[in-house]
Every structure is written in structure tokens, then in C-alpha cells.
Amino acid sequence: MPEIFLLSKNEPPLVPYKFPIIGHTYNFLHDAENLLKECKEKYGDPFSLYIFGNVVTFAGADIIPEVLKNSDVFDFYTGLNKIFPIHVVFKQFMKNYSSTYTARMVQEQISNKLNIYTSRLQKELLLGIEKFFGNCKEPKIFKNIHYTMSLIISKPVANVILGEEDILDFYISESETHVVDDKYLDNLFGELYNIVFASVSTTSRFFTLAIFDYAGRPELWNELYEEQLKIHNESNGGNLSIEDVNKMVKLDCFVKESLRHSADIAIIPHTVMSDSFTFSNGITVPKDRDIYLYMKDSAFSNKFFGETSNEFQPKRHMTSFSNGKIVHSPATKVDKSFMMFGGGKRACPGRFFAINEIKMCLHKLILRYNIRTESGKIVPPKIKTSTYVPSDSGLIFENRN
Ligand code: HEM
């Protein structure tokens, strides 16, 4: 049996450490990937580490679903605010901020209305592609792809929020006040800023990681191009409808596989709000404990993805039947094996919009350009503590014809 510290009866084992105060902080900051892997192997799921002056618990593949399912007990916002105190910014504007209201608004007014937005999104994406990549008759190397993608991705979001038939109208119509004063405008600004904040950084990061995944894997190019060409030819002069986007099954599986491979090592602490919580394996966590989700453990679990879990195989998300029918598990579907968008009642309500935007933009890029890495090899992302960010290396764009 490995040496362990037990904090109190039935608590997750606290992994031993050498230096008081520092605990596991140094190892976590410099090599979270191996630290968490070794701890999980030795101490099981969940286990606790002493980092940043606190005992924090790491939930792996078996425990994450229980955390996400019990969103009344495990609060994402309390945890998030501890590591990234964005509430300090929003508090100035929104006195009565309600996360459930924002989530409902995103679901009802954005994700459920994709058919209204598709054409506008597409127009903005095409303008962005033209502006930032343009004519690549000769191969062009683009550095700083992540920044460029943030600019391309943010314009359609701004359009949806501030354009015609928009979110701004919705807020104004829902408001109970008849007086447009500073308080009202501050609140409106806070709500809109909050959505832009939730949507742009996440979508642009995972979208850029997907472009790197595409550029480094030539074996996927033909099949993805053929699917995009077919859908383009069948569409109304290249003007995609939501039905056209839904037909992009191979692209959807590619995006899902890329998201799986981009799963952060550990992220999103959820804080225990009740007096304590006992998981189905009998392990108990106390009130105020931060539970980090060890996402990589789940995304690469052999239990869900078999022996090939480490391989990049978009087709794993498709099932072919003997009658020729193919069914795929969409990138927006959250379940035990795919929790990139969280899960349970508080699963990301913007995922339909995000996947739609990523697919449309990739569709346009694949049709127009050959995209490859400078080295011709797979370029892995960079590790930032326990998350992944796109590499700084360049990508080569060249017109297809
Ligand atoms: C690839 C892009 C995105 C990823 C990976 C992502 C991921 C997540 C995750 C992991 C959560 C926490 C879920 C939980 O605690 O169970 C979340 C929550 C949320 N996301 Fe996203 N998200 C993305 C894009 C977006 C977009 C485009 C929007 C808005 C248009 C959005 C709006 C929100 C909101 C409002 C919440 C809070 C939900 C609640 O409190 O119930 N997200 N997202």
C-alpha cells in the first residue's frame, strides 16, 4: 500500500508531500500531467493534493459525472471565482447577477435560434477569412493563429448579440423598468459582456486547436474535403442553412475528436456547497472543498474509448450498421465519456452555437485552402499549468486551385 495521509474518516487520500506550505504546488505548476497520472494510479479516484495553500480534490473519469450531476452541491461559479475572480469585474455592473438567467438566455435566445443566425454567422466568418487569410495563391505562413482566430470568431458573436433580431432586443423587452438610467445600462452592459466573455475565449481556443489537428493530419484531408464539397454543391449557392451544417457528419466527428484530444489536464474547480458529500464509492468530501475535474483522465479513458484511446480517430464517434446506416454521436452531446462542455443541468448552453460556428468556419477554410503545419508533422499544443493552449508555430495556407 502506498503511504497516504487521511484528513478525516472517508476523505479522499491526501498524497504525501515533502515541503510544508509548498506541498504539491511546484509539481502541479510544472508537470501536472505526470503528477496527476501517477497519483491516480497510486491512490485511485478521487485523491487530494495540497496546492496553493489548500487541500484540493481531483475527480477522475469515475467521479466527474457525479460532480456534474449534483450541481446543487458542487458549484462551478464559486470555484471559478476563486481561480479567476471575474465576478469582481461584473459586480460593478450587475447588482443582481443570476448565472441561471444568463444560461437560460444563451440556451433560448442563441442555441435554440441557430436557424436565424446561420446566414449572418456565415457572412461574418467569410469576411473574417477574407480579411485575415485572403488570397493565398502562393503559400503563406501565418503565425499567431490563435489571435487571428479570436478576431474571426468574435465578430459573429458580436453580430448575434448586437445585430438585428438580437439579444439586445430580448434584454430590453424582458426588462421591467421603463427608465433607461445608468443602473439599467450598466446591467445591460454586464449581461452582454458576460456572454462575450463566456463564448469567445473558449470557442477560439478549441477552434484553433482543431485547425492544428487538421493541419497536422494529411490522412484526414481528402475525406473531409469531399464531404464539404458535396454539401457546398448541394447548398443554395454556397449559402449554408442549419440543415447543411447538420449534414457535416464527418466534420462533426473530427471536431469532437479534436475536442477530446484538447481536453485540459485538470480544470474548473467545483466547490462543495453542502455540509459534505459522499460519492457512490463511499468517499466523502467536506463543505468548501474545491473539486478539480481531471478531464484528461476521462477523455483518454480506455473504459470509454478502448485500447485506441490515445489515437486520433474521428470515426470512433460513428457507428455503421449492416443495412448501411451510419449513426454518429454529435460533438454537442454530453455524456459520461464526453464532458468537454460539462454535464448535467449546468452543461454549457452555448455548445450548439460554438460547434455550429466552428464547423461553418472549418467548412469554409477547408473548401478554400490547403492548410498544413510548417514542419509537416503534428504540432502539439502548449501546456499552461493544467490546460492546453495552441502552439505559437505557424500554419501554411495555400489556395486549393
Ligand atoms: C468550444 C467552446 C466552449 C466550451 C468548451 C465551453 C465549455 C463550458 C463548460 C465546461 C462549462 C461549465 C459546465 C459545468 O459546470 O458543468 C460551460 C458553461 C457555460 N458556457 Fe460554455 N463553452 C463553450 C462555448 C460557449 C459559448 C459560445 C457560450 C455562449 C454563447 C457559452 C456559454 C456558457 C454559459 C452561459 C455557461 C454557464 C452555464 C450555467 O451556469 O448553467 N459557452 N461552458
Short mmCIF file of C-alpha atoms and ligand atoms in Angstrom, two decimals:
data_model
loop_
_atom_site.label_atom_id
_atom_site.label_comp_id
_atom_site.label_asym_id
_atom_site.label_seq_id
_atom_site.Cartn_x
_atom_site.Cartn_y
_atom_site.Cartn_z
CA MET A 1 0.00 0.00 0.00
CA PRO A 2 1.37 3.48 -0.85
CA GLU A 3 1.88 5.89 2.03
CA ILE A 4 -1.12 8.18 2.43
CA PHE A 5 -2.39 10.93 4.69
CA LEU A 6 -6.04 10.67 5.64
CA LEU A 7 -7.54 14.00 6.68
CA SER A 8 -10.59 12.52 8.32
CA LYS A 9 -12.64 9.37 8.01
CA ASN A 10 -13.61 8.52 4.42
CA GLU A 11 -11.95 11.59 2.90
CA PRO A 12 -10.04 11.14 -0.38
CA PRO A 13 -6.42 10.17 0.37
CA LEU A 14 -4.11 13.19 0.64
CA VAL A 15 -0.99 12.39 -1.39
CA PRO A 16 2.12 12.80 0.83
CA TYR A 17 4.41 15.78 0.20
CA LYS A 18 7.85 16.81 1.41
CA PHE A 19 7.72 20.55 1.98
CA PRO A 20 5.12 22.23 4.19
CA ILE A 21 3.30 25.21 2.66
CA ILE A 22 4.60 24.36 -0.83
CA GLY A 23 3.02 20.91 -0.79
CA HIS A 24 2.42 19.75 -4.39
CA THR A 25 2.21 23.28 -5.82
CA TYR A 26 5.57 23.22 -7.62
CA ASN A 27 4.95 19.84 -9.26
CA PHE A 28 1.43 20.84 -10.23
CA LEU A 29 2.62 24.04 -11.89
CA HIS A 30 5.45 22.35 -13.76
CA ASP A 31 4.30 18.84 -14.55
CA ALA A 32 0.59 18.47 -13.80
CA GLU A 33 0.21 15.80 -16.46
CA ASN A 34 2.56 13.25 -14.87
CA LEU A 35 1.75 14.25 -11.30
CA LEU A 36 -1.97 13.58 -11.73
CA LYS A 37 -1.40 10.40 -13.73
CA GLU A 38 0.88 8.93 -11.05
CA CYS A 39 -1.41 9.99 -8.20
CA LYS A 40 -4.47 8.47 -9.84
CA GLU A 41 -2.60 5.19 -10.46
CA LYS A 42 -1.37 5.03 -6.86
CA TYR A 43 -4.26 6.49 -4.89
CA GLY A 44 -7.36 5.92 -7.02
CA ASP A 45 -10.26 8.21 -7.80
CA PRO A 46 -10.62 10.73 -6.17
CA PHE A 47 -7.42 11.86 -4.41
CA SER A 48 -6.33 15.14 -2.84
CA LEU A 49 -3.26 17.34 -3.26
CA TYR A 50 -2.00 20.30 -1.28
CA ILE A 51 -1.69 23.15 -3.77
CA PHE A 52 -1.79 26.94 -3.49
CA GLY A 53 -2.06 26.60 0.30
CA ASN A 54 -5.20 24.43 0.25
CA VAL A 55 -6.21 20.82 0.12
CA VAL A 56 -7.96 20.32 -3.21
CA THR A 57 -9.53 17.13 -4.53
CA PHE A 58 -9.11 15.78 -8.05
CA ALA A 59 -12.03 13.87 -9.59
CA GLY A 60 -11.19 11.44 -12.41
CA ALA A 61 -13.29 9.60 -15.00
CA ASP A 62 -15.48 7.77 -12.45
CA ILE A 63 -16.17 10.69 -10.14
CA ILE A 64 -16.59 13.60 -12.62
CA PRO A 65 -20.12 12.53 -13.66
CA GLU A 66 -21.20 12.53 -10.01
CA VAL A 67 -19.81 16.04 -9.54
CA LEU A 68 -21.55 17.37 -12.65
CA LYS A 69 -24.82 15.61 -11.92
CA ASN A 70 -25.07 17.16 -8.46
CA SER A 71 -24.80 20.79 -9.49
CA ASP A 72 -26.73 21.91 -6.37
CA VAL A 73 -23.86 20.60 -4.25
CA PHE A 74 -20.85 21.32 -6.50
CA ASP A 75 -20.84 24.94 -7.61
CA PHE A 76 -18.90 25.91 -10.69
CA TYR A 77 -19.11 29.70 -10.15
CA THR A 78 -17.76 29.62 -6.59
CA GLY A 79 -14.83 27.50 -7.78
CA LEU A 80 -14.22 29.57 -10.89
CA ASN A 81 -14.25 32.83 -8.95
CA LYS A 82 -11.50 31.53 -6.68
CA ILE A 83 -9.09 30.94 -9.56
CA PHE A 84 -10.33 33.63 -11.90
CA PRO A 85 -12.17 36.38 -9.99
CA ILE A 86 -14.10 37.72 -12.96
CA HIS A 87 -17.03 38.47 -10.62
CA VAL A 88 -15.04 41.46 -9.36
CA VAL A 89 -15.43 42.99 -12.84
CA PHE A 90 -19.08 42.03 -13.29
CA LYS A 91 -20.10 43.05 -9.76
CA GLN A 92 -19.52 46.69 -10.64
CA PHE A 93 -22.18 46.48 -13.32
CA MET A 94 -24.64 43.84 -12.19
CA LYS A 95 -26.00 44.09 -8.71
CA ASN A 96 -28.37 41.12 -9.09
CA TYR A 97 -26.37 38.80 -11.28
CA SER A 98 -28.00 35.42 -11.86
CA SER A 99 -25.98 32.72 -13.62
CA THR A 100 -29.13 30.69 -14.28
CA TYR A 101 -30.69 33.66 -16.07
CA THR A 102 -27.66 34.01 -18.36
CA ALA A 103 -27.64 30.26 -19.02
CA ARG A 104 -31.35 30.30 -19.90
CA MET A 105 -30.87 33.30 -22.15
CA VAL A 106 -27.99 31.64 -24.04
CA GLN A 107 -29.99 28.44 -24.47
CA GLU A 108 -33.27 30.08 -25.54
CA GLN A 109 -32.05 33.07 -27.47
CA ILE A 110 -28.86 31.77 -29.08
CA SER A 111 -28.65 27.97 -29.22
CA ASN A 112 -32.36 27.44 -29.95
CA LYS A 113 -32.33 30.03 -32.72
CA LEU A 114 -29.36 28.90 -34.78
CA ASN A 115 -31.51 28.81 -37.92
CA ILE A 116 -31.99 32.59 -37.62
CA TYR A 117 -28.30 33.25 -37.12
CA THR A 118 -26.69 30.83 -39.57
CA SER A 119 -26.71 33.12 -42.58
CA ARG A 120 -25.37 36.13 -40.62
CA LEU A 121 -22.72 34.00 -38.93
CA GLN A 122 -21.60 32.75 -42.29
CA LYS A 123 -21.35 36.23 -43.76
CA GLU A 124 -19.20 37.43 -40.86
CA LEU A 125 -16.98 34.35 -40.98
CA LEU A 126 -16.36 34.78 -44.70
CA LEU A 127 -15.47 38.44 -44.20
CA GLY A 128 -13.04 37.44 -41.45
CA ILE A 129 -11.45 34.71 -43.57
CA GLU A 130 -11.02 37.13 -46.47
CA LYS A 131 -9.57 39.83 -44.24
CA PHE A 132 -7.10 37.69 -42.32
CA PHE A 133 -6.13 34.92 -44.79
CA GLY A 134 -7.31 36.29 -48.15
CA ASN A 135 -5.84 35.16 -51.43
CA CYS A 136 -3.06 32.59 -50.86
CA LYS A 137 -2.06 31.98 -54.47
CA GLU A 138 1.44 31.40 -53.19
CA PRO A 139 1.71 29.51 -49.88
CA LYS A 140 1.60 31.97 -46.96
CA ILE A 141 2.77 31.29 -43.44
CA PHE A 142 0.50 32.64 -40.71
CA LYS A 143 1.87 32.99 -37.20
CA ASN A 144 -0.25 33.88 -34.20
CA ILE A 145 -3.16 31.76 -35.42
CA HIS A 146 -4.86 31.78 -32.01
CA TYR A 147 -5.09 35.57 -32.00
CA THR A 148 -6.33 35.64 -35.60
CA MET A 149 -8.99 33.04 -34.80
CA SER A 150 -10.17 35.07 -31.80
CA LEU A 151 -10.74 38.00 -34.16
CA ILE A 152 -12.57 35.86 -36.72
CA ILE A 153 -14.72 34.11 -34.09
CA SER A 154 -15.64 37.22 -32.10
CA LYS A 155 -17.25 39.16 -34.97
CA PRO A 156 -20.15 36.71 -35.47
CA VAL A 157 -20.72 36.63 -31.69
CA ALA A 158 -20.90 40.42 -31.62
CA ASN A 159 -23.30 40.31 -34.57
CA VAL A 160 -25.62 37.85 -32.82
CA ILE A 161 -25.62 39.91 -29.65
CA LEU A 162 -25.95 43.34 -31.19
CA GLY A 163 -27.33 42.76 -34.68
CA GLU A 164 -30.90 42.66 -35.93
CA GLU A 165 -33.41 40.28 -34.15
CA ASP A 166 -30.82 40.25 -31.43
CA ILE A 167 -30.08 39.53 -27.81
CA LEU A 168 -30.08 43.25 -27.06
CA ASP A 169 -33.77 43.42 -28.09
CA PHE A 170 -34.51 40.44 -25.86
CA TYR A 171 -32.97 42.08 -22.79
CA ILE A 172 -34.76 45.33 -23.43
CA SER A 173 -38.11 43.57 -23.85
CA GLU A 174 -37.59 41.47 -20.68
CA SER A 175 -36.66 44.46 -18.58
CA GLU A 176 -39.25 45.59 -16.06
CA THR A 177 -38.00 49.15 -15.92
CA HIS A 178 -39.29 51.94 -18.14
CA VAL A 179 -36.43 54.23 -17.26
CA VAL A 180 -33.13 53.98 -19.10
CA ASP A 181 -30.75 55.15 -16.40
CA ASP A 182 -27.11 54.36 -15.56
CA LYS A 183 -28.11 51.35 -13.47
CA TYR A 184 -30.08 49.87 -16.34
CA LEU A 185 -27.29 50.47 -18.86
CA ASP A 186 -24.65 49.04 -16.51
CA ASN A 187 -26.71 45.90 -16.05
CA LEU A 188 -27.23 45.52 -19.78
CA PHE A 189 -23.52 46.00 -20.43
CA GLY A 190 -22.67 43.40 -17.75
CA GLU A 191 -25.03 40.79 -19.23
CA LEU A 192 -23.73 41.22 -22.77
CA TYR A 193 -20.10 41.36 -21.71
CA ASN A 194 -20.61 38.17 -19.72
CA ILE A 195 -21.79 36.27 -22.81
CA VAL A 196 -18.95 37.56 -24.94
CA PHE A 197 -16.54 36.55 -22.18
CA ALA A 198 -18.03 33.01 -21.90
CA SER A 199 -18.11 32.45 -25.63
CA VAL A 200 -15.08 33.97 -27.36
CA SER A 201 -12.15 32.69 -25.30
CA THR A 202 -13.43 29.10 -25.15
CA THR A 203 -14.52 28.84 -28.78
CA SER A 204 -11.42 30.44 -30.25
CA ARG A 205 -9.06 28.28 -28.18
CA PHE A 206 -10.71 24.97 -29.13
CA PHE A 207 -11.22 26.09 -32.71
CA THR A 208 -7.50 26.92 -33.08
CA LEU A 209 -6.56 23.57 -31.56
CA ALA A 210 -8.86 21.92 -34.13
CA ILE A 211 -7.12 23.72 -37.01
CA PHE A 212 -3.76 22.47 -35.75
CA ASP A 213 -5.22 18.96 -35.51
CA TYR A 214 -6.40 19.21 -39.11
CA ALA A 215 -3.18 20.74 -40.47
CA GLY A 216 -1.00 18.03 -38.92
CA ARG A 217 -3.02 15.05 -40.16
CA PRO A 218 -2.96 14.81 -44.01
CA GLU A 219 -4.60 11.36 -43.86
CA LEU A 220 -7.89 13.11 -42.93
CA TRP A 221 -7.86 15.82 -45.59
CA ASN A 222 -9.47 14.08 -48.59
CA GLU A 223 -12.47 12.66 -46.81
CA LEU A 224 -13.21 15.92 -45.02
CA TYR A 225 -12.78 17.94 -48.22
CA GLU A 226 -15.09 15.63 -50.18
CA GLU A 227 -17.81 15.96 -47.58
CA GLN A 228 -17.52 19.76 -47.57
CA LEU A 229 -17.54 19.94 -51.37
CA LYS A 230 -20.65 17.77 -51.60
CA ILE A 231 -22.51 19.87 -49.02
CA HIS A 232 -21.37 23.06 -50.71
CA ASN A 233 -22.61 21.83 -54.11
CA GLU A 234 -25.96 20.80 -52.66
CA SER A 235 -26.43 24.06 -50.76
CA ASN A 236 -28.11 27.18 -52.02
CA GLY A 237 -25.14 28.65 -53.93
CA GLY A 238 -22.78 28.04 -51.02
CA ASN A 239 -25.12 29.81 -48.60
CA LEU A 240 -25.33 27.25 -45.80
CA SER A 241 -28.54 26.56 -43.89
CA ILE A 242 -28.63 24.91 -40.47
CA GLU A 243 -29.67 21.67 -42.25
CA ASP A 244 -26.48 21.86 -44.34
CA VAL A 245 -24.39 22.28 -41.19
CA ASN A 246 -26.14 19.28 -39.64
CA LYS A 247 -25.17 17.20 -42.69
CA MET A 248 -21.45 17.74 -41.91
CA VAL A 249 -21.19 14.43 -40.05
CA LYS A 250 -17.52 13.69 -40.78
CA LEU A 251 -16.56 17.22 -39.84
CA ASP A 252 -18.61 16.94 -36.65
CA CYS A 253 -16.78 13.73 -35.70
CA PHE A 254 -13.46 15.43 -36.47
CA VAL A 255 -14.37 18.38 -34.23
CA LYS A 256 -15.49 16.03 -31.45
CA GLU A 257 -12.25 14.04 -31.65
CA SER A 258 -10.24 17.25 -31.63
CA LEU A 259 -12.12 18.48 -28.54
CA ARG A 260 -11.47 15.15 -26.84
CA HIS A 261 -7.75 15.41 -27.59
CA SER A 262 -7.72 19.02 -26.38
CA ALA A 263 -9.29 18.16 -23.03
CA ASP A 264 -7.44 20.11 -20.37
CA ILE A 265 -5.44 18.10 -17.88
CA ALA A 266 -7.50 19.43 -14.98
CA ILE A 267 -9.84 22.34 -14.91
CA ILE A 268 -12.91 24.00 -13.49
CA PRO A 269 -12.91 23.54 -9.75
CA HIS A 270 -16.44 22.97 -8.45
CA THR A 271 -16.81 23.92 -4.78
CA VAL A 272 -18.74 21.79 -2.28
CA MET A 273 -21.64 23.95 -1.03
CA SER A 274 -23.40 21.46 1.28
CA ASP A 275 -22.04 20.31 4.67
CA SER A 276 -20.42 17.33 2.95
CA PHE A 277 -20.99 14.97 0.03
CA THR A 278 -20.48 11.24 -0.17
CA PHE A 279 -19.69 9.72 -3.58
CA SER A 280 -21.07 6.34 -4.59
CA ASN A 281 -17.73 4.70 -3.64
CA GLY A 282 -18.19 5.89 -0.04
CA ILE A 283 -15.58 8.67 -0.19
CA THR A 284 -16.73 11.91 1.44
CA VAL A 285 -15.69 15.49 0.73
CA PRO A 286 -16.32 18.32 3.21
CA LYS A 287 -18.01 21.71 2.70
CA ASP A 288 -15.90 24.34 0.85
CA ARG A 289 -13.58 21.76 -0.72
CA ASP A 290 -12.62 22.61 -4.33
CA ILE A 291 -13.01 19.63 -6.65
CA TYR A 292 -10.89 19.92 -9.79
CA LEU A 293 -12.10 17.87 -12.74
CA TYR A 294 -9.25 15.69 -14.03
CA MET A 295 -10.58 15.95 -17.59
CA LYS A 296 -7.71 14.19 -19.28
CA ASP A 297 -8.37 11.05 -17.28
CA SER A 298 -11.88 10.95 -18.63
CA ALA A 299 -11.10 12.00 -22.22
CA PHE A 300 -8.43 9.29 -22.64
CA SER A 301 -10.08 6.59 -20.58
CA ASN A 302 -9.78 3.08 -22.02
CA LYS A 303 -13.07 2.34 -20.31
CA PHE A 304 -14.79 4.69 -22.76
CA PHE A 305 -12.52 4.57 -25.81
CA GLY A 306 -10.82 1.19 -25.61
CA GLU A 307 -7.17 0.40 -26.34
CA THR A 308 -7.02 3.10 -29.04
CA SER A 309 -7.98 5.90 -26.64
CA ASN A 310 -4.68 7.73 -27.30
CA GLU A 311 -5.14 7.72 -31.07
CA PHE A 312 -6.81 10.47 -33.10
CA GLN A 313 -9.71 8.64 -34.75
CA PRO A 314 -12.73 10.79 -35.67
CA LYS A 315 -14.53 7.66 -36.84
CA ARG A 316 -14.77 6.35 -33.29
CA HIS A 317 -17.78 8.67 -32.95
CA MET A 318 -19.60 6.87 -35.79
CA THR A 319 -21.37 3.52 -35.75
CA SER A 320 -22.06 1.76 -39.06
CA PHE A 321 -24.92 -0.76 -39.25
CA SER A 322 -25.19 -3.74 -41.61
CA ASN A 323 -28.03 -2.02 -43.52
CA GLY A 324 -25.58 0.73 -44.46
CA LYS A 325 -26.97 3.23 -41.96
CA ILE A 326 -24.42 5.35 -40.12
CA VAL A 327 -25.23 6.94 -36.78
CA HIS A 328 -22.87 9.36 -35.10
CA SER A 329 -22.59 10.79 -31.64
CA PRO A 330 -22.61 14.57 -32.17
CA ALA A 331 -20.00 16.92 -30.72
CA THR A 332 -22.74 18.70 -28.76
CA LYS A 333 -23.80 15.54 -26.91
CA VAL A 334 -22.65 15.46 -23.31
CA ASP A 335 -22.36 12.13 -21.56
CA LYS A 336 -20.03 10.29 -19.18
CA SER A 337 -17.43 9.80 -21.89
CA PHE A 338 -17.51 13.36 -23.26
CA MET A 339 -17.59 16.18 -20.78
CA MET A 340 -15.85 18.97 -22.62
CA PHE A 341 -19.00 21.03 -22.14
CA GLY A 342 -19.60 19.92 -18.57
CA GLY A 343 -22.72 17.90 -17.90
CA GLY A 344 -25.98 17.66 -16.02
CA LYS A 345 -28.27 20.65 -15.57
CA ARG A 346 -25.44 23.16 -15.84
CA ALA A 347 -23.88 21.81 -19.04
CA CYS A 348 -22.74 24.58 -21.37
CA PRO A 349 -25.82 26.08 -23.05
CA GLY A 350 -23.62 27.72 -25.72
CA ARG A 351 -22.26 24.45 -27.11
CA PHE A 352 -24.70 24.31 -30.02
CA PHE A 353 -23.66 27.78 -31.09
CA ALA A 354 -19.94 27.04 -30.58
CA ILE A 355 -19.95 23.78 -32.57
CA ASN A 356 -22.04 25.37 -35.30
CA GLU A 357 -19.60 28.26 -35.61
CA ILE A 358 -16.51 26.01 -35.57
CA LYS A 359 -17.98 23.70 -38.21
CA MET A 360 -19.04 26.51 -40.51
CA CYS A 361 -15.68 28.20 -40.31
CA LEU A 362 -13.75 24.95 -40.84
CA HIS A 363 -16.03 24.11 -43.78
CA LYS A 364 -15.19 27.42 -45.48
CA LEU A 365 -11.46 27.12 -44.73
CA ILE A 366 -11.22 23.51 -45.97
CA LEU A 367 -13.02 24.39 -49.21
CA ARG A 368 -10.77 27.32 -49.94
CA TYR A 369 -7.30 26.33 -48.71
CA ASN A 370 -4.81 23.55 -48.27
CA ILE A 371 -3.65 24.04 -44.68
CA ARG A 372 -0.55 22.37 -43.30
CA THR A 373 1.93 22.76 -40.48
CA GLU A 374 5.35 24.25 -41.21
CA SER A 375 7.12 21.05 -40.21
CA GLY A 376 4.64 18.76 -41.99
CA LYS A 377 4.17 17.00 -38.64
CA ILE A 378 1.59 17.08 -35.88
CA VAL A 379 2.16 20.18 -33.74
CA PRO A 380 1.13 19.51 -30.14
CA PRO A 381 -0.44 22.28 -28.04
CA LYS A 382 1.49 24.02 -25.26
CA ILE A 383 0.76 23.19 -21.65
CA LYS A 384 -0.15 26.13 -19.40
CA THR A 385 -0.24 24.75 -15.84
CA SER A 386 -3.04 22.20 -16.28
CA THR A 387 -4.61 23.49 -19.50
CA TYR A 388 -3.69 23.34 -23.19
CA VAL A 389 -3.21 26.38 -25.39
CA PRO A 390 -2.47 26.38 -29.14
CA SER A 391 1.14 26.35 -30.27
CA ASP A 392 2.83 29.58 -31.46
CA SER A 393 4.16 27.87 -34.55
CA GLY A 394 2.88 28.94 -37.95
CA LEU A 395 0.46 27.29 -40.35
CA ILE A 396 0.81 27.38 -44.14
CA PHE A 397 -2.28 28.34 -46.16
CA GLU A 398 -2.42 27.88 -49.93
CA ASN A 399 -5.38 28.26 -52.32
CA ARG A 400 -6.75 24.88 -53.37
CA ASN A 401 -6.82 25.64 -57.05
C1 HEM B 1 -15.83 25.27 -27.50
C2 HEM B 1 -16.45 26.21 -26.80
C3 HEM B 1 -16.97 26.07 -25.39
C4 HEM B 1 -16.59 25.20 -24.39
C5 HEM B 1 -15.52 24.10 -24.45
C6 HEM B 1 -17.42 25.51 -23.24
C7 HEM B 1 -17.34 24.81 -22.03
C8 HEM B 1 -18.14 25.10 -20.93
C9 HEM B 1 -18.07 24.37 -19.69
C10 HEM B 1 -17.13 23.21 -19.39
C11 HEM B 1 -18.99 24.92 -18.84
C12 HEM B 1 -19.25 24.53 -17.38
C13 HEM B 1 -20.30 23.45 -17.31
C14 HEM B 1 -20.46 22.80 -15.96
O1 HEM B 1 -20.08 23.31 -14.94
O2 HEM B 1 -21.00 21.70 -15.98
C15 HEM B 1 -19.64 26.00 -19.57
C16 HEM B 1 -20.63 26.79 -19.05
C17 HEM B 1 -21.22 27.84 -19.74
N1 HEM B 1 -20.99 28.22 -21.04
FE1 HEM B 1 -19.73 27.33 -22.32
N2 HEM B 1 -18.27 26.53 -23.54
C18 HEM B 1 -18.03 26.92 -24.84
C19 HEM B 1 -18.70 27.90 -25.56
C20 HEM B 1 -19.71 28.71 -25.07
C21 HEM B 1 -20.44 29.72 -25.82
C22 HEM B 1 -20.22 30.00 -27.32
C23 HEM B 1 -21.32 30.31 -24.97
C24 HEM B 1 -22.32 31.42 -25.24
C25 HEM B 1 -22.79 31.74 -26.42
C26 HEM B 1 -21.16 29.67 -23.67
C27 HEM B 1 -21.89 29.99 -22.53
C28 HEM B 1 -21.80 29.31 -21.33
C29 HEM B 1 -22.60 29.65 -20.16
C30 HEM B 1 -23.61 30.79 -20.03
C31 HEM B 1 -22.25 28.72 -19.15
C32 HEM B 1 -22.80 28.63 -17.73
C33 HEM B 1 -23.92 27.61 -17.67
C34 HEM B 1 -24.65 27.60 -16.34
O3 HEM B 1 -24.26 28.34 -15.44
O4 HEM B 1 -25.62 26.82 -16.19
N3 HEM B 1 -20.18 28.70 -23.78
N4 HEM B 1 -19.12 26.07 -20.83
#
